[in-house]
Amino acid sequence: MKKTSTRLADGRELIYYDVRDDTVRDAVDRRPLGPVSTTSEVRRDALLGDSVAIASHRQGRTYHPPADECPLCPSAGDRLSEIPDSSYDVVVFENRFPSLAGDAGRCEVVCFTSDHAASFADLTPEQAALVLEAWTDRTAELSHLPSVEQVFCFENRGAEIGVTLGHPHGQIYAYPFVTPRTALMLRSLAEHKEATGGRNLFDDVLAEERAGERVVLEGEHWVAFVPYAAHWPYEVHLYPKRRVPDLLGLDEAARTEFPQIYLELLKRFDRIFGESAESPTPYIAAWHQAPFGASGGHDGINRDDFALHLELFTIRRTSGKLKFLAGSESGMSVFINDVPPEAAAQRLREVASS
């Protein structure tokens, strides 16, 4: 992998990740951009103890542009985009409309491929491996920022999820706090360790799931399963078998196998409802990594107790119908799942991509 860092016309960082070591990236951003202006701030909810990002400047962000005006496609002739070069393998750049900025964190965009019509599932194993390298590199770099406590790599896919740009891409959020979902995991981890005389909750959950009926895919180094208490109609958790706290901890064997397992999983997601490529399954793919520094303030646990994993889920509950977060979910954070996890796992085993 070759990494080339440059700057866009407004001063934002852009990084090319290339498969070939001899690739030259010297294209200049020719757009007449003004400086980035953000109003992002983080406010703490005194009752719930969580944090909310207030970012009114995002109201003006690019919204469903036509394909020939996509800002994530390579620049071509007089059509200038966020990527100055005429081609790329993987690109990461600072978001012009970030939810978090300055002391409130940082937001980046990850372009998986220059092919506007593709999706992550269409990538070759080599391309998917390069995306993994980019996620890992950005996790390492962002962890050094003094305000950052947690790095979150994720992909929103599909208009139903709220995606405003159709080009295959994901995002990276560098939070200046430990997110509420991770804080809950850390609390459960600490309670389990104390209650069991030192056992690791992630290890116990993984062992129980591997012995049960909800495993969807299993390789030598990774296992994917529908969790016992899945919140979403179709939800799969992907774990490396050797527990590591973050993407940096993956060894070469796990990195090599990841594209095979993950691409197969994404292709199966697109077959759940028996629909054509014109109606792909909307999903969110979310990497969960340990916070940097103390593990959420819980005594008796450290970063190495946390288990890196990816959670993949769709908001579609059946063909043509979405799972809405209504009163119970939005008002009380109590999910009601219409699809039994065992049935979801069986369906995902049935729809092998090959």
Short mmCIF file of C-alpha atoms in Angstrom, two decimals:
data_model
loop_
_atom_site.label_atom_id
_atom_site.label_comp_id
_atom_site.label_asym_id
_atom_site.label_seq_id
_atom_site.Cartn_x
_atom_site.Cartn_y
_atom_site.Cartn_z
CA MET A 1 0.00 0.00 0.00
CA LYS A 2 1.17 3.54 -0.82
CA LYS A 3 -0.20 6.50 1.14
CA THR A 4 -0.10 10.03 -0.27
CA SER A 5 -1.34 13.00 1.75
CA THR A 6 -2.24 16.32 0.13
CA ARG A 7 -4.46 19.35 0.74
CA LEU A 8 -7.63 20.52 -0.95
CA ALA A 9 -8.16 24.12 -2.00
CA ASP A 10 -9.78 25.03 1.33
CA GLY A 11 -7.02 23.43 3.40
CA ARG A 12 -8.71 20.14 4.25
CA GLU A 13 -6.54 17.02 4.24
CA LEU A 14 -7.01 14.40 1.51
CA ILE A 15 -5.22 11.04 1.50
CA TYR A 16 -4.84 8.60 -1.39
CA TYR A 17 -4.38 4.91 -0.60
CA ASP A 18 -3.04 3.00 -3.59
CA VAL A 19 -2.38 -0.66 -4.25
CA ARG A 20 0.67 0.12 -6.40
CA ASP A 21 3.74 1.61 -4.73
CA ASP A 22 4.75 3.50 -7.89
CA THR A 23 1.51 5.51 -8.19
CA VAL A 24 2.09 9.28 -8.33
CA ARG A 25 -0.55 11.58 -6.86
CA ASP A 26 0.27 15.22 -7.65
CA ALA A 27 -3.04 16.58 -8.98
CA VAL A 28 -3.97 20.00 -7.58
CA ASP A 29 -7.47 20.99 -6.43
CA ARG A 30 -8.41 23.74 -8.91
CA ARG A 31 -11.73 24.70 -7.31
CA PRO A 32 -12.16 28.27 -5.97
CA LEU A 33 -13.18 27.14 -2.49
CA GLY A 34 -13.54 29.43 0.48
CA PRO A 35 -12.45 28.37 3.96
CA VAL A 36 -14.51 25.76 5.78
CA SER A 37 -16.87 27.32 8.29
CA THR A 38 -18.41 25.10 10.96
CA THR A 39 -20.63 25.68 13.97
CA SER A 40 -20.13 22.26 15.52
CA GLU A 41 -20.31 21.98 19.30
CA VAL A 42 -20.91 19.13 21.72
CA ARG A 43 -23.52 19.56 24.44
CA ARG A 44 -23.98 17.16 27.33
CA ASP A 45 -27.46 16.01 28.35
CA ALA A 46 -27.60 16.39 32.12
CA LEU A 47 -30.42 13.86 32.53
CA LEU A 48 -29.16 11.05 30.29
CA GLY A 49 -25.44 11.72 30.70
CA ASP A 50 -24.80 11.45 26.94
CA SER A 51 -23.58 14.01 24.41
CA VAL A 52 -25.25 15.63 21.41
CA ALA A 53 -23.42 17.27 18.49
CA ILE A 54 -25.06 20.53 17.37
CA ALA A 55 -24.03 21.23 13.76
CA SER A 56 -26.37 23.67 12.02
CA HIS A 57 -23.95 24.23 9.11
CA ARG A 58 -24.79 20.74 7.83
CA GLN A 59 -28.16 21.99 6.56
CA GLY A 60 -26.33 23.24 3.47
CA ARG A 61 -24.53 20.01 2.59
CA THR A 62 -24.75 18.42 -0.87
CA TYR A 63 -28.05 16.55 -1.28
CA HIS A 64 -28.68 13.84 -3.89
CA PRO A 65 -26.76 15.41 -6.81
CA PRO A 66 -27.08 13.81 -10.28
CA ALA A 67 -24.44 11.20 -11.08
CA ASP A 68 -22.54 13.56 -13.40
CA GLU A 69 -22.15 16.04 -10.53
CA CYS A 70 -21.11 13.56 -7.84
CA PRO A 71 -18.48 15.15 -5.57
CA LEU A 72 -16.95 11.74 -4.78
CA CYS A 73 -16.15 10.75 -8.36
CA PRO A 74 -12.68 11.60 -9.70
CA SER A 75 -12.25 14.98 -11.36
CA ALA A 76 -12.52 14.92 -15.15
CA GLY A 77 -11.78 17.90 -17.39
CA ASP A 78 -13.78 20.89 -16.20
CA ARG A 79 -15.88 18.78 -13.82
CA LEU A 80 -14.02 19.25 -10.54
CA SER A 81 -14.83 17.20 -7.46
CA GLU A 82 -13.52 16.55 -3.96
CA ILE A 83 -10.91 14.26 -5.52
CA PRO A 84 -8.51 16.28 -7.74
CA ASP A 85 -7.04 13.26 -9.53
CA SER A 86 -8.66 11.57 -12.53
CA SER A 87 -8.64 8.16 -10.81
CA TYR A 88 -8.12 6.60 -7.40
CA ASP A 89 -8.17 3.32 -5.51
CA VAL A 90 -9.28 4.48 -2.03
CA VAL A 91 -9.47 8.07 -0.83
CA VAL A 92 -10.04 9.59 2.61
CA PHE A 93 -10.64 13.30 3.17
CA GLU A 94 -11.91 15.67 5.81
CA ASN A 95 -15.65 16.25 5.49
CA ARG A 96 -16.54 19.77 4.35
CA PHE A 97 -19.74 19.53 6.39
CA PRO A 98 -18.57 17.75 9.55
CA SER A 99 -20.75 16.84 12.51
CA LEU A 100 -17.64 17.15 14.70
CA ALA A 101 -14.81 19.63 14.20
CA GLY A 102 -11.91 21.22 16.08
CA ASP A 103 -11.94 20.42 19.78
CA ALA A 104 -15.26 18.63 19.20
CA GLY A 105 -13.58 15.92 17.11
CA ARG A 106 -13.12 15.22 13.42
CA CYS A 107 -15.17 13.68 10.59
CA GLU A 108 -13.75 12.07 7.46
CA VAL A 109 -15.20 10.58 4.27
CA VAL A 110 -13.88 7.26 2.92
CA CYS A 111 -14.40 6.62 -0.80
CA PHE A 112 -14.18 2.86 -1.37
CA THR A 113 -13.78 2.99 -5.17
CA SER A 114 -13.88 5.48 -8.04
CA ASP A 115 -16.70 3.46 -9.65
CA HIS A 116 -19.87 5.44 -8.98
CA ALA A 117 -22.19 2.54 -9.83
CA ALA A 118 -20.49 0.00 -7.57
CA SER A 119 -21.08 -0.93 -3.93
CA PHE A 120 -18.75 -2.35 -1.29
CA ALA A 121 -19.96 -5.85 -2.19
CA ASP A 122 -18.70 -5.30 -5.74
CA LEU A 123 -15.11 -4.71 -4.63
CA THR A 124 -12.43 -7.28 -5.33
CA PRO A 125 -10.75 -8.86 -2.29
CA GLU A 126 -7.69 -6.71 -3.04
CA GLN A 127 -9.79 -3.54 -3.00
CA ALA A 128 -11.57 -4.55 0.21
CA ALA A 129 -8.21 -5.25 1.84
CA LEU A 130 -7.08 -1.73 0.87
CA VAL A 131 -10.16 -0.24 2.55
CA LEU A 132 -9.29 -2.22 5.68
CA GLU A 133 -5.78 -0.76 5.55
CA ALA A 134 -7.24 2.75 5.23
CA TRP A 135 -9.57 2.21 8.20
CA THR A 136 -6.64 0.93 10.24
CA ASP A 137 -4.32 3.76 9.27
CA ARG A 138 -6.93 6.43 10.04
CA THR A 139 -7.69 4.82 13.41
CA ALA A 140 -4.00 5.04 14.27
CA GLU A 141 -3.61 8.64 13.07
CA LEU A 142 -6.80 9.98 14.64
CA SER A 143 -5.99 8.34 17.98
CA HIS A 144 -3.07 10.76 18.31
CA LEU A 145 -5.28 13.86 18.22
CA PRO A 146 -5.44 15.26 21.77
CA SER A 147 -9.23 15.66 21.76
CA VAL A 148 -10.07 12.19 20.42
CA GLU A 149 -11.23 9.40 22.74
CA GLN A 150 -12.85 7.00 20.27
CA VAL A 151 -12.65 6.31 16.52
CA PHE A 152 -15.70 5.00 14.68
CA CYS A 153 -15.48 3.68 11.09
CA PHE A 154 -18.84 3.03 9.45
CA GLU A 155 -20.84 2.83 6.25
CA ASN A 156 -24.40 4.03 5.67
CA ARG A 157 -25.81 2.44 2.52
CA GLY A 158 -29.11 3.27 0.83
CA ALA A 159 -31.53 6.18 0.61
CA GLU A 160 -33.69 4.56 3.32
CA ILE A 161 -30.80 5.00 5.75
CA GLY A 162 -30.56 8.69 4.86
CA VAL A 163 -27.58 8.59 2.51
CA THR A 164 -27.39 11.80 0.45
CA LEU A 165 -24.60 10.76 -1.93
CA GLY A 166 -25.02 7.63 -4.03
CA HIS A 167 -21.29 6.99 -4.55
CA PRO A 168 -19.97 4.00 -2.51
CA HIS A 169 -18.43 5.57 0.56
CA GLY A 170 -18.27 5.43 4.32
CA GLN A 171 -17.28 7.77 7.11
CA ILE A 172 -15.00 7.97 10.12
CA TYR A 173 -15.97 9.90 13.23
CA ALA A 174 -13.33 10.75 15.83
CA TYR A 175 -15.28 11.50 19.00
CA PRO A 176 -14.00 13.63 21.91
CA PHE A 177 -15.87 11.32 24.29
CA VAL A 178 -16.74 7.65 24.77
CA THR A 179 -19.97 6.97 22.90
CA PRO A 180 -23.03 5.84 24.90
CA ARG A 181 -23.21 2.45 23.18
CA THR A 182 -19.57 1.71 23.98
CA ALA A 183 -20.05 2.93 27.54
CA LEU A 184 -22.84 0.37 28.00
CA MET A 185 -20.59 -2.39 26.65
CA LEU A 186 -17.81 -1.36 29.02
CA ARG A 187 -20.20 -1.38 31.96
CA SER A 188 -21.43 -4.87 31.10
CA LEU A 189 -17.84 -6.00 30.56
CA ALA A 190 -16.79 -4.77 34.00
CA GLU A 191 -19.84 -6.28 35.74
CA HIS A 192 -19.32 -9.65 34.06
CA LYS A 193 -15.64 -9.72 34.94
CA GLU A 194 -16.42 -9.06 38.59
CA ALA A 195 -19.34 -11.51 38.75
CA THR A 196 -17.43 -14.39 37.13
CA GLY A 197 -14.09 -14.03 38.84
CA GLY A 198 -12.30 -12.51 35.87
CA ARG A 199 -13.96 -14.00 32.78
CA ASN A 200 -14.25 -11.87 29.65
CA LEU A 201 -17.79 -11.12 28.50
CA PHE A 202 -16.91 -10.88 24.79
CA ASP A 203 -15.13 -14.24 24.91
CA ASP A 204 -18.08 -15.88 26.64
CA VAL A 205 -20.63 -14.43 24.22
CA LEU A 206 -18.56 -15.49 21.22
CA ALA A 207 -18.12 -19.03 22.54
CA GLU A 208 -21.84 -19.35 23.23
CA GLU A 209 -22.81 -18.08 19.78
CA ARG A 210 -20.33 -20.36 17.99
CA ALA A 211 -21.88 -23.34 19.77
CA GLY A 212 -25.43 -22.33 18.84
CA GLU A 213 -27.72 -22.09 15.82
CA ARG A 214 -27.24 -18.47 14.82
CA VAL A 215 -23.83 -18.67 13.10
CA VAL A 216 -24.03 -17.42 9.51
CA LEU A 217 -20.43 -17.69 8.33
CA GLU A 218 -17.25 -18.99 9.93
CA GLY A 219 -13.71 -18.95 8.64
CA GLU A 220 -10.39 -19.78 10.21
CA HIS A 221 -10.02 -16.32 11.77
CA TRP A 222 -13.50 -14.71 11.68
CA VAL A 223 -17.04 -15.70 12.67
CA ALA A 224 -20.33 -13.97 11.79
CA PHE A 225 -23.53 -14.60 13.73
CA VAL A 226 -26.96 -13.14 14.42
CA PRO A 227 -26.90 -12.19 18.12
CA TYR A 228 -29.29 -13.76 20.62
CA ALA A 229 -30.97 -10.42 21.36
CA ALA A 230 -30.73 -8.83 17.89
CA HIS A 231 -32.29 -5.36 17.82
CA TRP A 232 -32.81 -5.22 14.05
CA PRO A 233 -34.73 -7.54 11.67
CA TYR A 234 -31.49 -8.75 10.05
CA GLU A 235 -28.42 -8.04 12.16
CA VAL A 236 -25.04 -9.80 11.99
CA HIS A 237 -22.02 -9.35 14.24
CA LEU A 238 -18.60 -10.15 12.78
CA TYR A 239 -15.78 -10.97 15.23
CA PRO A 240 -12.16 -11.96 14.80
CA LYS A 241 -11.68 -15.19 16.75
CA ARG A 242 -8.61 -13.77 18.46
CA ARG A 243 -9.77 -10.90 20.66
CA VAL A 244 -8.13 -7.55 19.88
CA PRO A 245 -9.25 -4.07 21.03
CA ASP A 246 -9.14 -2.33 17.65
CA LEU A 247 -8.27 -2.63 13.97
CA LEU A 248 -4.59 -2.06 14.73
CA GLY A 249 -4.53 -5.32 16.69
CA LEU A 250 -5.49 -7.58 13.78
CA ASP A 251 -2.70 -9.89 12.67
CA GLU A 252 -1.83 -10.61 9.06
CA ALA A 253 -3.85 -13.83 8.92
CA ALA A 254 -7.04 -12.06 10.05
CA ARG A 255 -6.44 -9.20 7.62
CA THR A 256 -5.98 -11.63 4.76
CA GLU A 257 -9.20 -13.51 5.48
CA PHE A 258 -11.37 -10.47 6.21
CA PRO A 259 -12.23 -9.53 2.57
CA GLN A 260 -13.43 -13.04 1.79
CA ILE A 261 -15.74 -13.20 4.82
CA TYR A 262 -17.03 -9.63 4.67
CA LEU A 263 -17.71 -9.54 0.93
CA GLU A 264 -19.65 -12.80 1.21
CA LEU A 265 -21.68 -11.37 4.07
CA LEU A 266 -22.57 -8.22 2.12
CA LYS A 267 -23.59 -10.23 -0.93
CA ARG A 268 -25.89 -12.33 1.24
CA PHE A 269 -27.47 -9.17 2.63
CA ASP A 270 -28.38 -8.16 -0.92
CA ARG A 271 -30.17 -11.49 -1.41
CA ILE A 272 -32.22 -11.55 1.78
CA PHE A 273 -35.40 -10.26 0.17
CA GLY A 274 -34.90 -11.80 -3.25
CA GLU A 275 -34.72 -8.41 -4.92
CA SER A 276 -32.82 -7.27 -7.99
CA ALA A 277 -29.70 -5.12 -8.02
CA GLU A 278 -31.94 -2.09 -8.66
CA SER A 279 -33.21 -2.36 -5.07
CA PRO A 280 -30.21 -3.23 -2.90
CA THR A 281 -30.65 -3.87 0.80
CA PRO A 282 -30.09 -0.70 2.85
CA TYR A 283 -27.70 -1.25 5.74
CA ILE A 284 -25.40 0.23 8.33
CA ALA A 285 -21.99 -1.37 8.90
CA ALA A 286 -20.36 -0.22 12.13
CA TRP A 287 -16.92 -1.02 13.55
CA HIS A 288 -16.79 -1.09 17.35
CA GLN A 289 -13.33 -0.32 18.74
CA ALA A 290 -12.08 0.25 22.27
CA PRO A 291 -11.76 3.86 23.38
CA PHE A 292 -8.26 5.26 23.69
CA GLY A 293 -7.13 5.83 27.25
CA ALA A 294 -8.95 4.55 30.30
CA SER A 295 -11.79 2.14 29.49
CA GLY A 296 -14.70 4.44 30.20
CA GLY A 297 -13.74 4.92 33.84
CA HIS A 298 -14.49 1.31 34.85
CA ASP A 299 -12.11 -0.14 37.41
CA GLY A 300 -10.66 -3.57 36.75
CA ILE A 301 -10.77 -3.52 32.95
CA ASN A 302 -8.43 -2.19 30.31
CA ARG A 303 -8.42 -1.69 26.53
CA ASP A 304 -7.36 -5.26 25.85
CA ASP A 305 -10.55 -6.53 27.50
CA PHE A 306 -12.61 -4.96 24.72
CA ALA A 307 -13.28 -6.95 21.54
CA LEU A 308 -13.14 -5.35 18.13
CA HIS A 309 -16.17 -6.31 16.08
CA LEU A 310 -18.35 -5.13 13.22
CA GLU A 311 -22.12 -4.87 13.47
CA LEU A 312 -24.03 -5.05 10.18
CA PHE A 313 -27.78 -4.51 10.09
CA THR A 314 -30.63 -3.43 7.85
CA ILE A 315 -33.72 -1.39 8.70
CA ARG A 316 -35.76 -3.38 6.16
CA ARG A 317 -37.92 -5.99 7.92
CA THR A 318 -39.46 -7.55 4.82
CA SER A 319 -39.76 -6.76 1.12
CA GLY A 320 -41.00 -3.20 0.71
CA LYS A 321 -41.35 -2.55 4.46
CA LEU A 322 -39.00 -0.77 6.85
CA LYS A 323 -38.48 -1.12 10.58
CA PHE A 324 -39.29 2.31 12.03
CA LEU A 325 -37.99 3.41 15.39
CA ALA A 326 -41.33 4.48 16.81
CA GLY A 327 -42.58 5.08 20.35
CA SER A 328 -40.91 2.25 22.26
CA GLU A 329 -37.61 2.43 20.40
CA SER A 330 -37.26 6.22 20.10
CA GLY A 331 -39.03 7.15 23.31
CA MET A 332 -37.69 4.48 25.65
CA SER A 333 -34.80 2.78 23.78
CA VAL A 334 -36.64 -0.56 23.98
CA PHE A 335 -36.41 -2.35 20.64
CA ILE A 336 -39.13 -4.64 19.32
CA ASN A 337 -37.84 -7.03 16.65
CA ASP A 338 -40.32 -8.60 14.21
CA VAL A 339 -37.88 -11.25 12.94
CA PRO A 340 -36.66 -13.99 15.34
CA PRO A 341 -32.83 -14.03 15.31
CA GLU A 342 -32.82 -17.78 14.60
CA ALA A 343 -35.00 -17.23 11.50
CA ALA A 344 -32.76 -14.38 10.34
CA ALA A 345 -29.66 -16.58 10.69
CA GLN A 346 -31.33 -19.39 8.77
CA ARG A 347 -32.28 -17.02 5.95
CA LEU A 348 -28.75 -15.65 5.71
CA ARG A 349 -27.34 -19.17 5.55
CA GLU A 350 -29.76 -20.02 2.73
CA VAL A 351 -28.88 -17.08 0.49
CA ALA A 352 -25.25 -17.95 -0.23
CA SER A 353 -23.89 -15.62 -2.91
CA SER A 354 -22.36 -18.37 -5.03
#
